[in-house]
Amino acid sequence: MRLDIKVRRTSQVRRTCFTDDFDRPDSSDLGPNWVEEAGDWDIVDGQLHTQANGEHGVGATESLSNTRYVVETRFRATGNLNQWYNAIALGFGGTEEGIDSTGYSVAYIPAWGKLKLTREYTFLDHASVTLVPGQWYQLKVVRDGDTGLIQVYLDEGQGYPETPTLEAVDSAYPDLRRLGWAMLGSGYDLYVDWIVAQ
């Protein structure tokens, strides 16, 4: 008698460890998931919002220990984005609260036409990018803290590219820890439609 044993390959299922779609009434109260670290943030039309006027920062209240994770978010900036000191950044891997916290960031610098990946003030990678004011963009960060690999994908409206927009290997902060947004400058508004970490 012959016994056939079929082994079914299962794909790794990622579980959501943090999510916010900001789908709640307009308010200066951001809800329990967030803490304002600099500037004024609010909820407007179901989106996280701030108006640039110096340094602004907002961070997740929860610190997460995941070392393999994917962070995705959808955002747009409106107004006069291209002034010299303007910058928008998604932060992750942070160990402290505050605008100058440790960790990584994916930052867009309009005056340079650059999207850059940094660890604190160390550049890890950069790419030439021009974001159009008012247009929605999606950003995805894929992190393997065990190997140090960080891959960043920018969807400019046609889906994520096959190859990463930014890529680096760095092992300084393997855990996801705290997520956050920061912005610098004046003359524009930032809107975040949603953010999810798996």
PDB file of C-alpha atoms in Angstrom:
ATOM      1  CA  MET A   1       0.000   0.000   0.000  1.00  0.00           C
ATOM      2  CA  ARG A   2       1.344   3.393  -0.958  1.00  0.00           C
ATOM      3  CA  LEU A   3       0.767   6.377   1.289  1.00  0.00           C
ATOM      4  CA  ASP A   4       0.962   9.787  -0.313  1.00  0.00           C
ATOM      5  CA  ILE A   5       1.613  12.595   2.073  1.00  0.00           C
ATOM      6  CA  LYS A   6       0.945  16.018   0.712  1.00  0.00           C
ATOM      7  CA  VAL A   7       2.718  18.860   2.354  1.00  0.00           C
ATOM      8  CA  ARG A   8       0.968  22.150   1.913  1.00  0.00           C
ATOM      9  CA  ARG A   9       3.241  25.136   1.848  1.00  0.00           C
ATOM     10  CA  THR A  10       1.890  27.953   3.938  1.00  0.00           C
ATOM     11  CA  SER A  11       2.855  31.516   3.353  1.00  0.00           C
ATOM     12  CA  GLN A  12       3.859  33.674   6.256  1.00  0.00           C
ATOM     13  CA  VAL A  13       0.865  35.655   7.425  1.00  0.00           C
ATOM     14  CA  ARG A  14       1.658  39.086   8.781  1.00  0.00           C
ATOM     15  CA  ARG A  15      -0.413  40.237  11.685  1.00  0.00           C
ATOM     16  CA  THR A  16      -1.288  43.872  12.088  1.00  0.00           C
ATOM     17  CA  CYS A  17       0.443  45.281  15.153  1.00  0.00           C
ATOM     18  CA  PHE A  18      -0.538  48.935  14.663  1.00  0.00           C
ATOM     19  CA  THR A  19      -3.120  50.665  12.507  1.00  0.00           C
ATOM     20  CA  ASP A  20      -4.965  53.961  12.344  1.00  0.00           C
ATOM     21  CA  ASP A  21      -7.221  55.229   9.548  1.00  0.00           C
ATOM     22  CA  PHE A  22      -8.029  58.479  11.417  1.00  0.00           C
ATOM     23  CA  ASP A  23     -11.697  57.912  10.563  1.00  0.00           C
ATOM     24  CA  ARG A  24     -13.182  59.983  13.364  1.00  0.00           C
ATOM     25  CA  PRO A  25     -14.722  63.431  13.830  1.00  0.00           C
ATOM     26  CA  ASP A  26     -12.637  66.565  13.330  1.00  0.00           C
ATOM     27  CA  SER A  27     -10.817  67.313  16.561  1.00  0.00           C
ATOM     28  CA  SER A  28      -7.587  68.534  18.087  1.00  0.00           C
ATOM     29  CA  ASP A  29      -7.711  65.305  20.143  1.00  0.00           C
ATOM     30  CA  LEU A  30      -5.710  62.767  18.121  1.00  0.00           C
ATOM     31  CA  GLY A  31      -6.989  59.791  20.095  1.00  0.00           C
ATOM     32  CA  PRO A  32      -5.156  57.301  22.321  1.00  0.00           C
ATOM     33  CA  ASN A  33      -2.717  56.089  19.622  1.00  0.00           C
ATOM     34  CA  TRP A  34      -0.795  59.363  19.267  1.00  0.00           C
ATOM     35  CA  VAL A  35       1.043  62.011  21.237  1.00  0.00           C
ATOM     36  CA  GLU A  36       1.941  65.457  19.906  1.00  0.00           C
ATOM     37  CA  GLU A  37       5.666  66.032  20.330  1.00  0.00           C
ATOM     38  CA  ALA A  38       5.958  69.406  18.599  1.00  0.00           C
ATOM     39  CA  GLY A  39       3.555  71.745  16.870  1.00  0.00           C
ATOM     40  CA  ASP A  40      -0.203  71.427  16.543  1.00  0.00           C
ATOM     41  CA  TRP A  41      -1.750  68.314  14.994  1.00  0.00           C
ATOM     42  CA  ASP A  42      -5.421  67.556  14.491  1.00  0.00           C
ATOM     43  CA  ILE A  43      -7.904  65.294  12.730  1.00  0.00           C
ATOM     44  CA  VAL A  44      -9.506  66.898   9.649  1.00  0.00           C
ATOM     45  CA  ASP A  45     -11.879  65.060   7.286  1.00  0.00           C
ATOM     46  CA  GLY A  46     -10.718  61.684   8.589  1.00  0.00           C
ATOM     47  CA  GLN A  47      -7.014  62.487   8.148  1.00  0.00           C
ATOM     48  CA  LEU A  48      -4.142  63.338  10.466  1.00  0.00           C
ATOM     49  CA  HIS A  49      -3.209  66.947   9.676  1.00  0.00           C
ATOM     50  CA  THR A  50      -0.760  69.681  10.563  1.00  0.00           C
ATOM     51  CA  GLN A  51       0.140  73.043   9.057  1.00  0.00           C
ATOM     52  CA  ALA A  52       3.851  73.708   8.728  1.00  0.00           C
ATOM     53  CA  ASN A  53       5.148  76.437  11.018  1.00  0.00           C
ATOM     54  CA  GLY A  54       8.588  75.443  12.283  1.00  0.00           C
ATOM     55  CA  GLU A  55       9.160  71.930  13.634  1.00  0.00           C
ATOM     56  CA  HIS A  56       6.231  69.552  14.049  1.00  0.00           C
ATOM     57  CA  GLY A  57       6.274  65.973  15.321  1.00  0.00           C
ATOM     58  CA  VAL A  58       3.747  63.322  16.306  1.00  0.00           C
ATOM     59  CA  GLY A  59       4.528  59.835  17.613  1.00  0.00           C
ATOM     60  CA  ALA A  60       2.672  56.637  18.323  1.00  0.00           C
ATOM     61  CA  THR A  61       2.115  56.049  22.025  1.00  0.00           C
ATOM     62  CA  GLU A  62       2.930  52.344  21.767  1.00  0.00           C
ATOM     63  CA  SER A  63       6.443  50.923  21.349  1.00  0.00           C
ATOM     64  CA  LEU A  64       6.541  47.659  19.368  1.00  0.00           C
ATOM     65  CA  SER A  65       9.180  44.934  19.549  1.00  0.00           C
ATOM     66  CA  ASN A  66       8.726  43.467  16.045  1.00  0.00           C
ATOM     67  CA  THR A  67      12.029  42.986  14.205  1.00  0.00           C
ATOM     68  CA  ARG A  68      10.496  41.914  10.878  1.00  0.00           C
ATOM     69  CA  TYR A  69       7.801  44.294   9.780  1.00  0.00           C
ATOM     70  CA  VAL A  70       6.178  46.254   6.980  1.00  0.00           C
ATOM     71  CA  VAL A  71       4.943  49.810   7.517  1.00  0.00           C
ATOM     72  CA  GLU A  72       2.646  51.397   4.935  1.00  0.00           C
ATOM     73  CA  THR A  73       1.081  54.838   4.885  1.00  0.00           C
ATOM     74  CA  ARG A  74      -0.750  57.187   2.523  1.00  0.00           C
ATOM     75  CA  PHE A  75      -0.013  60.924   2.630  1.00  0.00           C
ATOM     76  CA  ARG A  76      -0.059  64.187   0.717  1.00  0.00           C
ATOM     77  CA  ALA A  77       1.236  67.721   1.140  1.00  0.00           C
ATOM     78  CA  THR A  78      -0.619  70.793  -0.101  1.00  0.00           C
ATOM     79  CA  GLY A  79       0.510  74.370  -0.570  1.00  0.00           C
ATOM     80  CA  ASN A  80       3.952  75.825  -1.255  1.00  0.00           C
ATOM     81  CA  LEU A  81       5.929  72.654  -0.610  1.00  0.00           C
ATOM     82  CA  ASN A  82       9.130  73.633  -2.418  1.00  0.00           C
ATOM     83  CA  GLN A  83      10.514  76.234  -0.025  1.00  0.00           C
ATOM     84  CA  TRP A  84      14.141  75.767   1.015  1.00  0.00           C
ATOM     85  CA  TYR A  85      13.765  74.469   4.594  1.00  0.00           C
ATOM     86  CA  ASN A  86      10.691  72.280   4.074  1.00  0.00           C
ATOM     87  CA  ALA A  87      10.881  68.556   4.871  1.00  0.00           C
ATOM     88  CA  ILE A  88       8.457  65.704   5.610  1.00  0.00           C
ATOM     89  CA  ALA A  89       9.543  62.510   7.378  1.00  0.00           C
ATOM     90  CA  LEU A  90       8.118  59.159   8.448  1.00  0.00           C
ATOM     91  CA  GLY A  91      10.004  57.865  11.483  1.00  0.00           C
ATOM     92  CA  PHE A  92      10.393  54.291  12.737  1.00  0.00           C
ATOM     93  CA  GLY A  93      12.692  52.379  15.067  1.00  0.00           C
ATOM     94  CA  GLY A  94      12.740  55.326  17.470  1.00  0.00           C
ATOM     95  CA  THR A  95      13.747  54.743  21.074  1.00  0.00           C
ATOM     96  CA  GLU A  96      12.631  58.039  22.587  1.00  0.00           C
ATOM     97  CA  GLU A  97       9.903  60.608  22.310  1.00  0.00           C
ATOM     98  CA  GLY A  98      10.651  63.953  20.762  1.00  0.00           C
ATOM     99  CA  ILE A  99      11.454  65.549  17.461  1.00  0.00           C
ATOM    100  CA  ASP A 100      15.158  64.626  17.795  1.00  0.00           C
ATOM    101  CA  SER A 101      14.563  61.026  18.838  1.00  0.00           C
ATOM    102  CA  THR A 102      16.773  58.179  17.697  1.00  0.00           C
ATOM    103  CA  GLY A 103      15.792  55.758  14.948  1.00  0.00           C
ATOM    104  CA  TYR A 104      15.315  55.851  11.195  1.00  0.00           C
ATOM    105  CA  SER A 105      13.409  58.194   8.927  1.00  0.00           C
ATOM    106  CA  VAL A 106      12.302  58.335   5.329  1.00  0.00           C
ATOM    107  CA  ALA A 107      12.346  62.042   4.530  1.00  0.00           C
ATOM    108  CA  TYR A 108      11.356  64.059   1.495  1.00  0.00           C
ATOM    109  CA  ILE A 109      13.386  67.244   0.971  1.00  0.00           C
ATOM    110  CA  PRO A 110      11.612  69.245  -1.781  1.00  0.00           C
ATOM    111  CA  ALA A 111      14.401  71.788  -2.348  1.00  0.00           C
ATOM    112  CA  TRP A 112      16.840  68.935  -3.034  1.00  0.00           C
ATOM    113  CA  GLY A 113      14.337  66.847  -4.995  1.00  0.00           C
ATOM    114  CA  LYS A 114      15.371  63.915  -2.810  1.00  0.00           C
ATOM    115  CA  LEU A 115      13.801  61.100  -0.858  1.00  0.00           C
ATOM    116  CA  LYS A 116      16.333  59.966   1.720  1.00  0.00           C
ATOM    117  CA  LEU A 117      16.713  57.188   4.263  1.00  0.00           C
ATOM    118  CA  THR A 118      18.605  58.195   7.393  1.00  0.00           C
ATOM    119  CA  ARG A 119      19.636  56.930  10.798  1.00  0.00           C
ATOM    120  CA  GLU A 120      19.576  60.080  12.903  1.00  0.00           C
ATOM    121  CA  TYR A 121      21.868  62.354  10.855  1.00  0.00           C
ATOM    122  CA  THR A 122      23.585  59.587   8.862  1.00  0.00           C
ATOM    123  CA  PHE A 123      22.468  59.230   5.231  1.00  0.00           C
ATOM    124  CA  LEU A 124      21.902  55.577   4.322  1.00  0.00           C
ATOM    125  CA  ASP A 125      20.460  56.037   0.818  1.00  0.00           C
ATOM    126  CA  HIS A 126      18.736  58.637  -1.348  1.00  0.00           C
ATOM    127  CA  ALA A 127      16.884  58.908  -4.651  1.00  0.00           C
ATOM    128  CA  SER A 128      15.738  61.745  -6.883  1.00  0.00           C
ATOM    129  CA  VAL A 129      11.997  62.276  -6.389  1.00  0.00           C
ATOM    130  CA  THR A 130       9.585  65.139  -7.051  1.00  0.00           C
ATOM    131  CA  LEU A 131       6.303  65.025  -5.146  1.00  0.00           C
ATOM    132  CA  VAL A 132       3.450  67.065  -6.605  1.00  0.00           C
ATOM    133  CA  PRO A 133       1.589  69.200  -4.040  1.00  0.00           C
ATOM    134  CA  GLY A 134      -1.936  67.883  -3.469  1.00  0.00           C
ATOM    135  CA  GLN A 135      -1.285  64.421  -4.918  1.00  0.00           C
ATOM    136  CA  TRP A 136      -1.642  61.332  -2.712  1.00  0.00           C
ATOM    137  CA  TYR A 137       1.358  59.012  -2.327  1.00  0.00           C
ATOM    138  CA  GLN A 138       1.865  55.687  -0.606  1.00  0.00           C
ATOM    139  CA  LEU A 139       5.066  54.771   1.177  1.00  0.00           C
ATOM    140  CA  LYS A 140       6.096  51.272   2.243  1.00  0.00           C
ATOM    141  CA  VAL A 141       9.004  50.342   4.518  1.00  0.00           C
ATOM    142  CA  VAL A 142      10.062  46.680   4.642  1.00  0.00           C
ATOM    143  CA  ARG A 143      12.412  45.890   7.516  1.00  0.00           C
ATOM    144  CA  ASP A 144      14.291  42.745   8.499  1.00  0.00           C
ATOM    145  CA  GLY A 145      15.960  43.645  11.775  1.00  0.00           C
ATOM    146  CA  ASP A 146      17.752  40.277  11.875  1.00  0.00           C
ATOM    147  CA  THR A 147      19.744  40.992   8.702  1.00  0.00           C
ATOM    148  CA  GLY A 148      19.607  44.801   8.944  1.00  0.00           C
ATOM    149  CA  LEU A 149      17.897  45.176   5.562  1.00  0.00           C
ATOM    150  CA  ILE A 150      15.670  48.231   5.067  1.00  0.00           C
ATOM    151  CA  GLN A 151      13.763  48.649   1.798  1.00  0.00           C
ATOM    152  CA  VAL A 152      11.592  51.647   0.987  1.00  0.00           C
ATOM    153  CA  TYR A 153       9.053  51.748  -1.834  1.00  0.00           C
ATOM    154  CA  LEU A 154       7.287  54.902  -3.051  1.00  0.00           C
ATOM    155  CA  ASP A 155       4.028  54.544  -4.971  1.00  0.00           C
ATOM    156  CA  GLU A 156       3.623  57.665  -7.081  1.00  0.00           C
ATOM    157  CA  GLY A 157       0.202  56.580  -8.389  1.00  0.00           C
ATOM    158  CA  GLN A 158       1.066  53.544 -10.527  1.00  0.00           C
ATOM    159  CA  GLY A 159       1.670  51.023  -7.742  1.00  0.00           C
ATOM    160  CA  TYR A 160       4.872  50.159  -5.937  1.00  0.00           C
ATOM    161  CA  PRO A 161       7.951  49.679  -8.144  1.00  0.00           C
ATOM    162  CA  GLU A 162       9.513  46.217  -8.425  1.00  0.00           C
ATOM    163  CA  THR A 163      12.831  47.416  -7.073  1.00  0.00           C
ATOM    164  CA  PRO A 164      13.080  49.471  -3.878  1.00  0.00           C
ATOM    165  CA  THR A 165      13.236  53.241  -4.198  1.00  0.00           C
ATOM    166  CA  LEU A 166      15.700  53.214  -1.270  1.00  0.00           C
ATOM    167  CA  GLU A 167      17.667  50.337   0.232  1.00  0.00           C
ATOM    168  CA  ALA A 168      20.259  49.982   2.970  1.00  0.00           C
ATOM    169  CA  VAL A 169      21.612  47.557   5.541  1.00  0.00           C
ATOM    170  CA  ASP A 170      21.876  48.919   9.069  1.00  0.00           C
ATOM    171  CA  SER A 171      21.506  47.074  12.370  1.00  0.00           C
ATOM    172  CA  ALA A 172      21.493  49.932  14.877  1.00  0.00           C
ATOM    173  CA  TYR A 173      17.763  49.679  15.676  1.00  0.00           C
ATOM    174  CA  PRO A 174      16.332  46.264  14.791  1.00  0.00           C
ATOM    175  CA  ASP A 175      12.930  46.748  16.492  1.00  0.00           C
ATOM    176  CA  LEU A 176      10.002  48.714  15.080  1.00  0.00           C
ATOM    177  CA  ARG A 177       9.530  50.563  18.372  1.00  0.00           C
ATOM    178  CA  ARG A 178       7.746  53.879  17.775  1.00  0.00           C
ATOM    179  CA  LEU A 179       6.249  55.189  14.542  1.00  0.00           C
ATOM    180  CA  GLY A 180       5.848  58.879  13.886  1.00  0.00           C
ATOM    181  CA  TRP A 181       5.652  61.773  11.474  1.00  0.00           C
ATOM    182  CA  ALA A 182       7.701  64.954  11.466  1.00  0.00           C
ATOM    183  CA  MET A 183       7.789  68.044   9.307  1.00  0.00           C
ATOM    184  CA  LEU A 184       9.858  71.180   9.072  1.00  0.00           C
ATOM    185  CA  GLY A 185       9.384  74.525   7.375  1.00  0.00           C
ATOM    186  CA  SER A 186       6.381  76.639   6.422  1.00  0.00           C
ATOM    187  CA  GLY A 187       3.791  77.327   3.743  1.00  0.00           C
ATOM    188  CA  TYR A 188       2.270  73.862   3.369  1.00  0.00           C
ATOM    189  CA  ASP A 189      -0.014  71.327   5.067  1.00  0.00           C
ATOM    190  CA  LEU A 190       0.558  67.600   5.629  1.00  0.00           C
ATOM    191  CA  TYR A 191      -2.296  65.082   5.548  1.00  0.00           C
ATOM    192  CA  VAL A 192      -1.952  61.396   6.474  1.00  0.00           C
ATOM    193  CA  ASP A 193      -4.871  59.240   5.327  1.00  0.00           C
ATOM    194  CA  TRP A 194      -3.851  56.039   7.138  1.00  0.00           C
ATOM    195  CA  ILE A 195      -0.895  54.109   8.523  1.00  0.00           C
ATOM    196  CA  VAL A 196      -0.494  50.399   9.244  1.00  0.00           C
ATOM    197  CA  ALA A 197       2.332  48.227  10.575  1.00  0.00           C
ATOM    198  CA  GLN A 198       2.382  44.445  10.161  1.00  0.00           C
TER     199      GLN A 198
END
